Tab-separated table of C-alpha atoms and ligand atoms in Angstrom:
chain	number	residue	atom	x	y	z
A	1	MET	CA	-6.379	-15.794	28.694
A	2	TYR	CA	-2.767	-16.233	27.599
A	3	SER	CA	-1.011	-18.644	25.303
A	4	LEU	CA	2.390	-20.222	25.259
A	5	ILE	CA	4.024	-21.381	22.013
A	6	MET	CA	5.757	-24.688	22.691
A	7	SER	CA	7.746	-26.354	19.906
A	8	ASP	CA	4.806	-27.935	18.145
A	9	SER	CA	1.813	-26.923	20.216
A	10	VAL	CA	0.197	-23.954	21.952
A	11	LYS	CA	-1.223	-24.032	25.469
A	12	ILE	CA	-4.208	-21.733	25.988
A	13	VAL	CA	-5.481	-21.086	29.500
A	14	PHE	CA	-9.075	-19.834	29.628
A	15	GLY	CA	-10.853	-19.535	32.930
A	16	ASP	CA	-9.663	-22.338	35.153
A	17	LYS	CA	-8.931	-24.699	32.259
A	18	SER	CA	-5.938	-25.125	29.978
A	19	TYR	CA	-6.108	-26.399	26.428
A	20	GLU	CA	-3.411	-27.462	23.997
A	21	PHE	CA	-3.573	-27.012	20.218
A	22	PRO	CA	-1.110	-28.266	17.596
A	23	VAL	CA	1.167	-25.834	15.722
A	24	VAL	CA	1.688	-26.493	12.007
A	25	LYS	CA	4.966	-25.512	10.319
A	26	GLY	CA	5.452	-24.674	6.617
A	27	SER	CA	8.400	-25.298	4.281
A	28	LYS	CA	9.887	-21.886	5.210
A	29	ASN	CA	9.220	-22.350	8.957
A	30	GLU	CA	6.046	-20.248	9.029
A	31	ARG	CA	3.912	-21.458	11.913
A	32	ALA	CA	0.164	-21.488	12.575
A	33	ILE	CA	-2.030	-22.690	15.404
A	34	ASN	CA	-4.391	-25.355	14.124
A	35	ILE	CA	-7.661	-24.302	15.776
A	36	ASN	CA	-9.880	-26.935	14.141
A	37	ALA	CA	-10.968	-28.116	17.611
A	38	LEU	CA	-11.036	-24.680	19.300
A	39	ARG	CA	-14.818	-24.172	19.521
A	40	ALA	CA	-15.575	-27.812	20.331
A	41	GLU	CA	-13.059	-27.817	23.178
A	42	THR	CA	-13.305	-24.269	24.548
A	43	GLY	CA	-16.580	-22.821	23.206
A	44	LEU	CA	-14.443	-19.954	21.873
A	45	ILE	CA	-14.017	-18.758	18.299
A	46	THR	CA	-11.480	-16.230	16.991
A	47	ILE	CA	-12.315	-12.794	15.559
A	48	ASP	CA	-9.975	-11.304	12.924
A	49	PRO	CA	-11.607	-8.713	10.578
A	50	GLY	CA	-9.808	-8.789	7.222
A	51	TYR	CA	-8.147	-12.055	8.261
A	52	LYS	CA	-4.938	-10.166	9.051
A	53	ASN	CA	-3.735	-12.952	11.335
A	54	SER	CA	-5.704	-15.926	9.983
A	55	GLY	CA	-4.547	-18.540	7.491
A	56	SER	CA	-7.254	-20.108	5.312
A	57	CYS	CA	-5.295	-23.076	3.982
A	58	LEU	CA	-2.013	-24.917	3.564
A	59	SER	CA	-0.762	-24.291	0.027
A	60	GLU	CA	2.145	-25.463	-2.143
A	61	ILE	CA	1.694	-22.833	-4.843
A	62	THR	CA	3.161	-19.442	-3.869
A	63	TYR	CA	5.412	-18.313	-1.056
A	64	LEU	CA	5.864	-14.700	-0.094
A	65	ASN	CA	7.843	-13.205	2.715
A	66	GLY	CA	6.419	-9.763	3.516
A	67	GLU	CA	9.211	-8.788	5.878
A	68	LYS	CA	11.972	-9.622	3.397
A	69	GLY	CA	10.040	-8.737	0.216
A	70	GLU	CA	10.411	-12.184	-1.380
A	71	LEU	CA	8.021	-13.928	-3.813
A	72	SER	CA	8.303	-17.344	-5.452
A	73	TYR	CA	5.997	-19.596	-7.495
A	74	ARG	CA	6.300	-23.334	-6.761
A	75	GLY	CA	9.804	-22.668	-5.367
A	76	TYR	CA	11.126	-20.523	-8.251
A	77	SER	CA	11.819	-16.833	-7.502
A	78	ILE	CA	9.974	-14.264	-9.615
A	79	GLU	CA	13.356	-12.702	-10.426
A	80	ASP	CA	14.404	-16.011	-12.008
A	81	LEU	CA	11.092	-16.547	-13.784
A	82	THR	CA	10.729	-13.030	-15.223
A	83	LYS	CA	14.296	-13.260	-16.559
A	84	ASN	CA	14.007	-16.722	-18.123
A	85	ALA	CA	10.408	-17.929	-18.621
A	86	GLY	CA	7.378	-17.230	-20.783
A	87	PHE	CA	3.967	-16.510	-19.274
A	88	LEU	CA	2.517	-19.812	-20.558
A	89	GLU	CA	5.443	-21.730	-19.000
A	90	VAL	CA	4.847	-19.977	-15.660
A	91	SER	CA	1.104	-20.668	-15.985
A	92	TYR	CA	1.892	-24.368	-16.465
A	93	LEU	CA	4.225	-24.286	-13.437
A	94	LEU	CA	1.589	-22.669	-11.214
A	95	ILE	CA	-1.264	-24.921	-12.352
A	96	PHE	CA	0.462	-28.313	-12.624
A	97	GLY	CA	3.239	-27.756	-10.067
A	98	PHE	CA	6.363	-28.228	-12.207
A	99	LEU	CA	8.161	-26.562	-15.120
A	100	PRO	CA	7.031	-28.340	-18.321
A	101	SER	CA	9.322	-30.078	-20.788
A	102	GLU	CA	9.301	-28.653	-24.300
A	103	LYS	CA	6.879	-31.402	-25.351
A	104	GLN	CA	4.512	-30.773	-22.438
A	105	LEU	CA	4.513	-27.034	-23.081
A	106	GLU	CA	3.947	-27.530	-26.806
A	107	LYS	CA	1.002	-29.866	-26.108
A	108	PHE	CA	-0.450	-27.320	-23.640
A	109	GLN	CA	-0.149	-24.561	-26.234
A	110	ILE	CA	-1.707	-26.722	-29.002
A	111	ASP	CA	-4.583	-27.779	-26.739
A	112	ILE	CA	-5.205	-24.135	-25.804
A	113	HIS	CA	-5.170	-23.090	-29.457
A	114	LYS	CA	-7.786	-25.754	-30.188
A	115	GLU	CA	-10.118	-24.055	-27.682
A	116	SER	CA	-9.296	-20.497	-28.707
A	117	LEU	CA	-12.704	-19.654	-30.067
A	118	VAL	CA	-15.619	-18.374	-28.005
A	119	ASP	CA	-19.260	-18.802	-28.966
A	120	GLU	CA	-20.207	-16.035	-31.382
A	121	ASP	CA	-23.204	-15.232	-29.175
A	122	LEU	CA	-20.779	-13.853	-26.570
A	123	LYS	CA	-20.271	-11.007	-29.034
A	124	VAL	CA	-23.985	-10.223	-28.686
A	125	ILE	CA	-23.490	-9.907	-24.903
A	126	LEU	CA	-20.421	-7.707	-25.413
A	127	LYS	CA	-22.304	-5.573	-27.934
A	128	SER	CA	-25.108	-5.009	-25.418
A	129	PHE	CA	-22.722	-3.178	-23.034
A	130	PRO	CA	-22.552	0.601	-23.403
A	131	ARG	CA	-19.122	1.722	-24.731
A	132	SER	CA	-18.753	3.575	-21.410
A	133	ALA	CA	-19.085	0.330	-19.402
A	134	HIS	CA	-16.020	-0.378	-17.252
A	135	PRO	CA	-14.194	-3.292	-18.926
A	136	MET	CA	-13.911	-5.141	-15.595
A	137	GLY	CA	-17.704	-5.257	-15.358
A	138	ALA	CA	-17.892	-6.545	-18.916
A	139	LEU	CA	-15.145	-9.115	-18.276
A	140	ALA	CA	-16.791	-10.479	-15.111
A	141	SER	CA	-20.111	-10.859	-16.980
A	142	LEU	CA	-18.560	-12.438	-20.069
A	143	THR	CA	-16.534	-14.888	-17.928
A	144	SER	CA	-19.629	-15.886	-16.027
A	145	ALA	CA	-21.477	-16.222	-19.346
A	146	LEU	CA	-18.912	-18.822	-20.435
A	147	THR	CA	-20.699	-21.170	-18.008
A	148	ALA	CA	-23.865	-20.784	-20.076
A	149	PHE	CA	-22.030	-21.969	-23.181
A	150	ASP	CA	-20.095	-24.656	-21.366
A	151	PRO	CA	-22.367	-25.721	-18.511
A	152	ASP	CA	-20.681	-29.049	-17.701
A	153	SER	CA	-19.461	-28.879	-14.142
A	154	VAL	CA	-15.921	-30.097	-13.649
A	155	ASP	CA	-15.360	-33.462	-11.968
A	156	VAL	CA	-12.234	-32.502	-10.035
A	157	GLU	CA	-11.415	-36.178	-9.486
A	158	SER	CA	-11.004	-36.546	-13.249
A	159	GLU	CA	-7.612	-35.279	-14.427
A	160	ASP	CA	-8.962	-35.126	-18.002
A	161	GLU	CA	-11.952	-32.970	-17.042
A	162	ILE	CA	-9.781	-30.621	-15.000
A	163	TYR	CA	-7.229	-30.397	-17.813
A	164	SER	CA	-9.920	-29.540	-20.344
A	165	ALA	CA	-11.461	-26.888	-18.032
A	166	VAL	CA	-7.979	-25.381	-17.499
A	167	VAL	CA	-7.235	-25.339	-21.224
A	168	ASN	CA	-10.684	-23.903	-21.932
A	169	LEU	CA	-10.242	-20.999	-19.531
A	170	MET	CA	-6.607	-20.352	-20.513
A	171	ALA	CA	-7.822	-20.130	-24.122
A	172	LYS	CA	-10.973	-18.089	-23.625
A	173	LEU	CA	-10.153	-15.492	-20.972
A	174	PRO	CA	-7.411	-13.807	-23.068
A	175	ILE	CA	-9.924	-13.507	-25.918
A	176	LEU	CA	-12.491	-11.899	-23.598
A	177	CYS	CA	-9.829	-9.522	-22.214
A	178	ALA	CA	-8.748	-8.551	-25.731
A	179	TRP	CA	-12.398	-8.060	-26.765
A	180	THR	CA	-13.088	-5.729	-23.827
A	181	TYR	CA	-10.046	-3.688	-24.948
A	182	ARG	CA	-11.265	-3.593	-28.567
A	183	LYS	CA	-14.729	-2.564	-27.349
A	184	VAL	CA	-13.262	0.341	-25.315
A	185	LYS	CA	-11.282	1.457	-28.394
A	186	GLY	CA	-14.200	0.924	-30.798
A	187	LEU	CA	-12.108	-1.474	-32.870
A	188	PRO	CA	-13.235	-4.685	-34.602
A	189	LEU	CA	-12.677	-7.840	-32.554
A	190	ASN	CA	-9.684	-10.052	-33.360
A	191	TYR	CA	-9.568	-13.827	-33.242
A	192	ALA	CA	-6.666	-15.932	-31.992
A	193	ASP	CA	-3.927	-16.721	-34.492
A	194	ARG	CA	-2.799	-20.313	-34.040
A	195	SER	CA	0.495	-19.674	-35.783
A	196	LEU	CA	1.650	-17.450	-32.888
A	197	SER	CA	2.915	-18.349	-29.421
A	198	PHE	CA	0.453	-17.971	-26.533
A	199	GLU	CA	2.102	-14.716	-25.449
A	200	ASP	CA	2.376	-13.205	-28.947
A	201	ASN	CA	-1.211	-14.237	-29.611
A	202	ILE	CA	-2.395	-12.173	-26.649
A	203	ALA	CA	-0.652	-9.085	-28.070
A	204	GLN	CA	-2.030	-9.874	-31.549
A	205	MET	CA	-5.611	-10.080	-30.282
A	206	PHE	CA	-5.177	-6.766	-28.486
A	207	PHE	CA	-3.244	-4.766	-31.010
A	208	ARG	CA	-3.600	-6.179	-34.547
A	209	HIS	CA	-5.023	-3.485	-36.800
A	210	PRO	CA	-7.523	-4.790	-39.386
A	211	THR	CA	-5.916	-2.837	-42.225
A	212	GLU	CA	-2.282	-3.757	-41.553
A	213	LYS	CA	-0.281	-6.995	-41.544
A	214	TYR	CA	0.377	-7.793	-37.878
A	215	LYS	CA	4.022	-7.437	-36.900
A	216	PRO	CA	4.830	-8.519	-33.309
A	217	ASN	CA	6.608	-5.722	-31.404
A	218	LYS	CA	9.311	-7.449	-29.349
A	219	ILE	CA	9.546	-4.644	-26.802
A	220	VAL	CA	5.792	-4.632	-26.206
A	221	ASN	CA	5.581	-8.431	-26.065
A	222	ASN	CA	8.521	-8.738	-23.651
A	223	ALA	CA	7.035	-6.065	-21.386
A	224	LEU	CA	3.618	-7.765	-21.458
A	225	ASN	CA	5.196	-11.162	-20.747
A	226	LYS	CA	7.024	-9.793	-17.697
A	227	LEU	CA	3.935	-7.995	-16.347
A	228	LEU	CA	1.725	-11.064	-16.798
A	229	ILE	CA	4.254	-13.272	-14.960
A	230	LEU	CA	4.544	-10.765	-12.100
A	231	HIS	CA	0.756	-10.747	-11.647
A	232	ALA	CA	0.334	-14.525	-12.011
A	233	ASP	CA	-0.235	-15.414	-8.362
A	234	HIS	CA	0.069	-13.930	-4.901
A	235	GLU	CA	-1.115	-16.561	-2.393
A	236	GLN	CA	-4.327	-15.771	-0.484
A	237	ASN	CA	-5.060	-12.173	-1.615
A	238	CYS	CA	-8.613	-10.860	-1.715
A	239	SER	CA	-9.540	-12.056	-5.231
A	240	THR	CA	-7.845	-15.453	-4.865
A	241	SER	CA	-9.592	-16.016	-1.542
A	242	THR	CA	-12.821	-15.118	-3.357
A	243	VAL	CA	-12.128	-17.703	-6.081
A	244	ARG	CA	-11.419	-20.281	-3.381
A	245	ILE	CA	-14.474	-19.551	-1.268
A	246	VAL	CA	-16.826	-19.509	-4.283
A	247	GLY	CA	-15.237	-22.766	-5.496
A	248	SER	CA	-15.593	-24.283	-2.021
A	249	SER	CA	-19.370	-24.404	-2.569
A	250	HIS	CA	-18.518	-26.574	-5.632
A	251	ALA	CA	-19.507	-23.766	-8.003
A	252	GLY	CA	-17.702	-24.195	-11.320
A	253	LEU	CA	-14.269	-22.839	-12.279
A	254	PHE	CA	-15.642	-20.180	-14.665
A	255	ALA	CA	-18.163	-18.915	-12.049
A	256	SER	CA	-15.410	-18.859	-9.383
A	257	VAL	CA	-13.004	-16.902	-11.598
A	258	SER	CA	-15.792	-14.487	-12.543
A	259	ALA	CA	-16.253	-13.765	-8.812
A	260	GLY	CA	-12.490	-13.286	-8.477
A	261	ILE	CA	-12.572	-10.722	-11.306
A	262	SER	CA	-15.210	-8.726	-9.429
A	263	ALA	CA	-13.153	-8.821	-6.215
A	264	LEU	CA	-10.011	-7.728	-8.085
A	265	TRP	CA	-11.840	-4.674	-9.459
A	266	GLY	CA	-11.832	-2.848	-6.110
A	267	PRO	CA	-9.431	0.145	-5.874
A	268	LEU	CA	-7.866	-1.270	-2.700
A	269	HIS	CA	-6.904	-4.388	-4.675
A	270	GLY	CA	-6.301	-4.802	-8.399
A	271	GLY	CA	-8.179	-1.600	-9.222
A	272	ALA	CA	-5.293	0.295	-7.604
A	273	ASN	CA	-3.255	0.296	-10.831
A	274	GLN	CA	-5.948	2.440	-12.466
A	275	ALA	CA	-6.250	4.574	-9.310
A	276	VAL	CA	-2.456	5.165	-9.292
A	277	ILE	CA	-2.425	6.682	-12.781
A	278	GLU	CA	-5.525	8.777	-11.978
A	279	MET	CA	-3.741	9.992	-8.832
A	280	LEU	CA	-0.491	10.783	-10.690
A	281	GLU	CA	-2.453	12.621	-13.409
A	282	LYS	CA	-4.254	14.623	-10.710
A	283	ILE	CA	-0.931	15.582	-9.082
A	284	LYS	CA	0.526	16.532	-12.481
A	285	ASN	CA	-2.504	18.658	-13.365
A	286	ASP	CA	-2.302	20.239	-9.921
A	287	GLY	CA	1.198	21.530	-10.676
A	288	GLY	CA	3.131	18.440	-9.552
A	289	ASP	CA	3.154	19.498	-5.897
A	290	ILE	CA	4.071	16.115	-4.395
A	291	GLU	CA	4.627	17.503	-0.859
A	292	LYS	CA	0.982	18.588	-0.835
A	293	TYR	CA	-0.177	15.058	-1.672
A	294	ILE	CA	2.139	13.400	0.801
A	295	LEU	CA	0.575	15.632	3.481
A	296	LYS	CA	-2.928	14.699	2.265
A	297	ALA	CA	-2.028	10.982	2.420
A	298	LYS	CA	-0.930	11.417	6.059
A	299	ASP	CA	-3.944	13.486	7.084
A	300	LYS	CA	-6.466	11.190	8.790
A	301	LYS	CA	-9.200	13.710	8.082
A	302	ASP	CA	-8.439	13.481	4.366
A	303	SER	CA	-9.737	10.396	2.517
A	304	PHE	CA	-6.820	10.666	0.053
A	305	ARG	CA	-4.494	7.652	0.091
A	306	LEU	CA	-1.230	7.237	-1.790
A	307	MET	CA	-2.530	4.631	-4.237
A	308	GLY	CA	0.000	1.936	-5.129
A	309	PHE	CA	1.557	2.309	-1.702
A	310	GLY	CA	1.199	-0.049	1.245
A	311	HIS	CA	0.384	-3.720	1.352
A	312	ARG	CA	-1.313	-6.138	3.709
A	313	VAL	CA	1.647	-8.486	3.695
A	314	TYR	CA	4.693	-6.637	2.335
A	315	LYS	CA	6.266	-4.531	5.059
A	316	ASN	CA	9.246	-4.065	2.741
A	317	PHE	CA	9.524	-3.340	-0.971
A	318	ASP	CA	7.074	-5.420	-3.037
A	319	PRO	CA	9.651	-7.357	-5.123
A	320	ARG	CA	7.349	-7.010	-8.142
A	321	ALA	CA	7.415	-3.213	-7.836
A	322	LYS	CA	11.220	-3.231	-8.042
A	323	ILE	CA	11.166	-5.268	-11.273
A	324	ILE	CA	8.338	-3.214	-12.794
A	325	LYS	CA	10.016	0.096	-11.896
A	326	LYS	CA	13.172	-1.014	-13.757
A	327	ALA	CA	11.087	-2.305	-16.681
A	328	ALA	CA	9.198	1.003	-16.874
A	329	ASP	CA	12.436	2.870	-17.546
A	330	GLU	CA	13.508	0.276	-20.142
A	331	VAL	CA	10.163	0.089	-21.985
A	332	LEU	CA	9.644	3.866	-22.175
A	333	ASN	CA	13.233	4.267	-23.328
A	334	ASP	CA	12.950	1.481	-25.952
A	335	LEU	CA	9.631	2.849	-27.215
A	336	GLY	CA	10.993	6.408	-27.185
A	337	VAL	CA	8.123	7.438	-24.924
A	338	THR	CA	8.419	10.025	-22.172
A	339	ASP	CA	5.725	10.137	-19.528
A	340	PRO	CA	5.865	12.992	-16.999
A	341	VAL	CA	3.926	10.934	-14.480
A	342	LEU	CA	6.866	8.480	-14.261
A	343	GLU	CA	9.038	11.223	-12.819
A	344	ILE	CA	6.231	12.243	-10.451
A	345	ALA	CA	5.930	8.595	-9.320
A	346	LYS	CA	9.671	8.357	-8.659
A	347	SER	CA	9.702	11.659	-6.703
A	348	LEU	CA	6.659	10.522	-4.676
A	349	GLU	CA	8.385	7.242	-3.862
A	350	LYS	CA	11.614	9.007	-2.875
A	351	LEU	CA	9.811	11.489	-0.597
A	352	ALA	CA	7.514	8.888	0.983
A	353	LEU	CA	10.380	6.529	1.781
A	354	THR	CA	12.073	9.195	3.869
A	355	ASP	CA	8.881	10.300	5.627
A	356	GLU	CA	8.305	9.092	9.195
A	357	TYR	CA	4.583	8.380	8.561
A	358	PHE	CA	5.360	5.886	5.765
A	359	VAL	CA	8.528	4.528	7.346
A	360	LYS	CA	6.798	3.830	10.690
A	361	ARG	CA	3.909	2.061	8.948
A	362	LYS	CA	6.266	0.232	6.564
A	363	LEU	CA	4.418	1.551	3.511
A	364	TYR	CA	6.335	0.840	0.306
A	365	PRO	CA	5.374	0.930	-3.385
A	366	ASN	CA	3.415	-2.201	-4.353
A	367	VAL	CA	2.873	-3.991	-7.659
A	368	ASP	CA	0.365	-1.362	-8.797
A	369	PHE	CA	2.554	1.702	-8.330
A	370	TYR	CA	4.492	1.515	-11.607
A	371	SER	CA	2.599	-1.070	-13.679
A	372	GLY	CA	0.113	1.437	-15.104
A	373	ILE	CA	2.971	3.528	-16.508
A	374	ILE	CA	4.057	0.595	-18.674
A	375	TYR	CA	0.519	-0.319	-19.735
A	376	ARG	CA	-0.009	3.305	-20.767
A	377	ALA	CA	3.199	3.306	-22.797
A	378	LEU	CA	1.890	0.166	-24.558
A	379	GLY	CA	-1.217	2.155	-25.558
A	380	ILE	CA	-3.525	0.421	-23.094
A	381	PRO	CA	-6.219	2.769	-21.724
A	382	THR	CA	-6.304	3.350	-17.943
A	383	GLN	CA	-9.660	1.616	-17.545
A	384	MET	CA	-8.099	-1.548	-18.983
A	385	PHE	CA	-5.259	-1.813	-16.445
A	386	THR	CA	-7.175	-4.048	-14.046
A	387	VAL	CA	-8.235	-6.286	-16.925
A	388	MET	CA	-4.501	-6.777	-17.603
A	389	PHE	CA	-4.083	-7.657	-13.922
A	390	ALA	CA	-6.901	-10.227	-14.203
A	391	LEU	CA	-5.308	-11.715	-17.335
A	392	GLY	CA	-2.028	-12.156	-15.467
A	393	ARG	CA	-3.736	-13.572	-12.360
A	394	LEU	CA	-5.692	-16.203	-14.297
A	395	PRO	CA	-3.205	-19.099	-13.847
A	396	GLY	CA	-2.931	-18.336	-10.132
A	397	TRP	CA	-6.690	-18.382	-9.698
A	398	ILE	CA	-6.900	-21.690	-11.595
A	399	ALA	CA	-4.062	-23.232	-9.580
A	400	GLN	CA	-5.510	-22.125	-6.238
A	401	TRP	CA	-9.049	-23.257	-7.164
A	402	TRP	CA	-7.780	-26.672	-8.210
A	403	GLU	CA	-5.637	-27.067	-5.069
A	404	MET	CA	-8.644	-26.206	-2.885
A	405	ARG	CA	-10.836	-28.763	-4.717
A	406	LYS	CA	-8.090	-31.430	-4.857
A	407	ASN	CA	-7.622	-31.097	-1.094
A	408	ASN	CA	-11.367	-31.531	-0.733
A	409	GLU	CA	-11.518	-28.447	1.482
A	410	PRO	CA	-14.821	-27.832	3.311
A	411	ILE	CA	-17.185	-25.061	2.206
A	412	GLY	CA	-15.912	-21.702	3.446
A	413	ARG	CA	-18.254	-20.439	6.137
A	414	PRO	CA	-16.731	-18.130	8.830
A	415	ARG	CA	-18.492	-17.660	12.178
A	416	GLN	CA	-19.309	-14.372	13.947
A	417	ILE	CA	-20.004	-12.873	17.345
A	418	PHE	CA	-23.553	-11.461	17.461
A	419	THR	CA	-23.764	-8.003	19.067
A	420	GLY	CA	-27.290	-7.001	18.035
A	421	LYS	CA	-30.517	-6.617	20.072
A	422	THR	CA	-32.115	-9.773	21.559
A	423	ASP	CA	-35.532	-11.116	22.729
A	424	LEU	CA	-37.629	-8.332	21.199
A	425	LYS	CA	-41.448	-8.796	20.943
A	426	PHE	CA	-43.189	-8.014	17.633
A	427	VAL	CA	-45.247	-4.769	17.718
A	428	PRO	CA	-48.038	-4.460	15.118
A	429	ILE	CA	-47.437	-1.600	12.676
A	430	SER	CA	-50.484	0.274	13.947
A	431	LYS	CA	-48.755	0.542	17.331
A	432	ARG	CA	-45.242	1.576	16.121
B	501	LIG	C1	-2.845	-5.510	-4.429
B	501	LIG	O1	-2.992	-8.894	-0.898
B	501	LIG	C2	-2.359	-8.972	-2.015
B	501	LIG	O2	-1.501	-9.781	-2.215
B	501	LIG	C3	-2.831	-7.992	-3.089
B	501	LIG	C4	-1.939	-7.844	-4.322
B	501	LIG	C5	-1.972	-9.090	-5.194
B	501	LIG	O3	-1.014	-9.292	-5.968
B	501	LIG	O4	-3.028	-9.780	-5.204
B	501	LIG	O5	-0.593	-7.580	-3.938
B	501	LIG	C6	-2.419	-6.674	-5.218
B	501	LIG	O6	-4.016	-5.396	-4.110
B	501	LIG	C7	-1.813	-4.502	-3.974
B	501	LIG	C8	-2.415	-3.365	-3.092
B	501	LIG	C9	-3.045	-2.317	-4.019
B	501	LIG	N1	-3.806	-1.321	-3.207
B	501	LIG	C10	-3.351	-0.047	-3.095
B	501	LIG	O7	-2.269	0.363	-3.537
B	501	LIG	C11	-4.327	0.876	-2.362
B	501	LIG	C12	-3.547	1.758	-1.385
B	501	LIG	N2	-3.089	0.897	-0.260
B	501	LIG	C13	-3.910	0.756	0.853
B	501	LIG	O8	-5.246	1.095	0.793
B	501	LIG	C14	-3.495	-0.298	1.876
B	501	LIG	O9	-2.136	-0.187	2.033
B	501	LIG	C15	-3.873	-1.742	1.566
B	501	LIG	C16	-5.331	-1.885	1.334
B	501	LIG	C17	-3.107	-2.237	0.404
B	501	LIG	C18	-3.475	-2.561	2.797
B	501	LIG	O10	-4.293	-2.150	3.832
B	501	LIG	P1	-4.191	-2.813	5.296
B	501	LIG	O11	-3.240	-3.941	5.335
B	501	LIG	O12	-5.591	-3.067	5.759
B	501	LIG	O13	-3.506	-1.711	6.126
B	501	LIG	P2	-4.268	-0.541	6.840
B	501	LIG	O14	-5.298	0.043	5.930
B	501	LIG	O15	-4.686	-1.015	8.193
B	501	LIG	O16	-3.078	0.548	6.988
B	501	LIG	C19	-2.189	0.548	8.102
B	501	LIG	C20	-1.868	2.023	8.325
B	501	LIG	C21	-3.127	2.873	8.513
B	501	LIG	O17	-2.735	4.014	9.258
B	501	LIG	P3	-2.984	3.980	10.907
B	501	LIG	O18	-4.454	3.633	11.103
B	501	LIG	O19	-2.049	2.925	11.439
B	501	LIG	O20	-2.645	5.378	11.363
B	501	LIG	O21	-1.219	2.553	7.157
B	501	LIG	C22	-2.036	3.565	6.592
B	501	LIG	C23	-3.429	3.360	7.144
B	501	LIG	O22	-4.150	4.592	7.140
B	501	LIG	N3	-1.989	3.359	5.136
B	501	LIG	C24	-1.893	4.332	4.232
B	501	LIG	C25	-1.828	3.685	2.989
B	501	LIG	N4	-1.891	2.361	3.166
B	501	LIG	C26	-2.005	2.165	4.501
B	501	LIG	N5	-1.846	5.680	4.365
B	501	LIG	C27	-1.735	6.390	3.209
B	501	LIG	N6	-1.656	5.840	1.973
B	501	LIG	C28	-1.714	4.490	1.831
B	501	LIG	N7	-1.667	3.944	0.635
């Protein structure tokens, strides 16, 4: 079988027959073969473990170019957005598709504040977790529990119902994230403060000490704002695809996001930011011998991987890693914090980028390589790093879920090729 890309179609010859399939083209000239009719016409399906070559949807939300290391949300570059916008503004852009006016943003913030209380019984659920529970497990459960307290499914045709579900989740997830942090630290839970901006309120719920008057720390809040924006969306990554596929069965938004939180937890995905710090700590405690760990990362017999390195799509620098690396220097400097693992991370990066193994495989630092160093400087425990990732990714998950539902996409149900045994006859247990 071979195929020929024409301008807007592909000819596939299989056996003694030839078939033609349309090619779709995106705003940045990306192309895909539309194989909607493939099985009906040829009896063939495609196989692509990990979907490395398969697109699941057409989307207007996020564009990334892995070869060039570019990332933009609704047409705005992340460099532009992290320099000029607030996280709530970027959330609005991702979810509704345009940058809000001052009035629209103010209304969004007021409507979110109105919903910024969670049912007190959620505290009972939080209390039932052991202090040692991983906060991502607690967050996934608490997010799913929101459905129990707000069971109305969302009529996606109704703009009002979607808006209220969006506002509800934008208000409640930050509270749940802050409560998982307070639980890990053994601190009393904070409530939202409606006099603060959305971004400052997040910091307040995390860091306000019950015995002191809360004073926003500009350095901390700016760093948090930048990190949340950089994590806000990333097209069809593992957790976003999970949110979409769960939502495609018409499960609710809260249940879909709860599934996305569980997918993000994995160390190959959002859990990598925790794994990076654990790796850097291990290298530090092992005498800082980075050559040894570069060799381990290259050794196929060794399960060790250079966490925070490599990416399914970026075969160049992850543009987020560049911004976070610069911010790490600034934040630690502004806070007067030194962290030996930052120097180890920089030396690892330098060595890896000149090593044939990494160069040949186009393995560069990704978003998770430096982010944990900033979270740590902000006093956030390692186990909480992926919760911070989930908090940032919330608007992206919402936007992608809504786009999937608005486009009335069919339930996600991949096919397979069966390779197991066939036509066996049952043998009674007495004869086995
Ligand atoms: C995120 O998809 C997204 O957009 C995700 C994300 C988002 O914002 O949502 O960007 C967030 O998840 C970032 C990635 C965080 N994960 C890590 O940092 C974990 C470490 N990285 C890897 O495990 C790996 O690079 C992945 C999982 C990120 C990507 O894996 P792929 O695309 O399946 O690539 P692969 O495993 O097939 O690797 C290709 C080659 C292999 O070697 P060969 O078989 O060709 O000899 O590169 C090697 C791999 O062994 N390799 C690594 C490596 N990553 C890949 N070798 C050592 N260390 C690594 N980190």
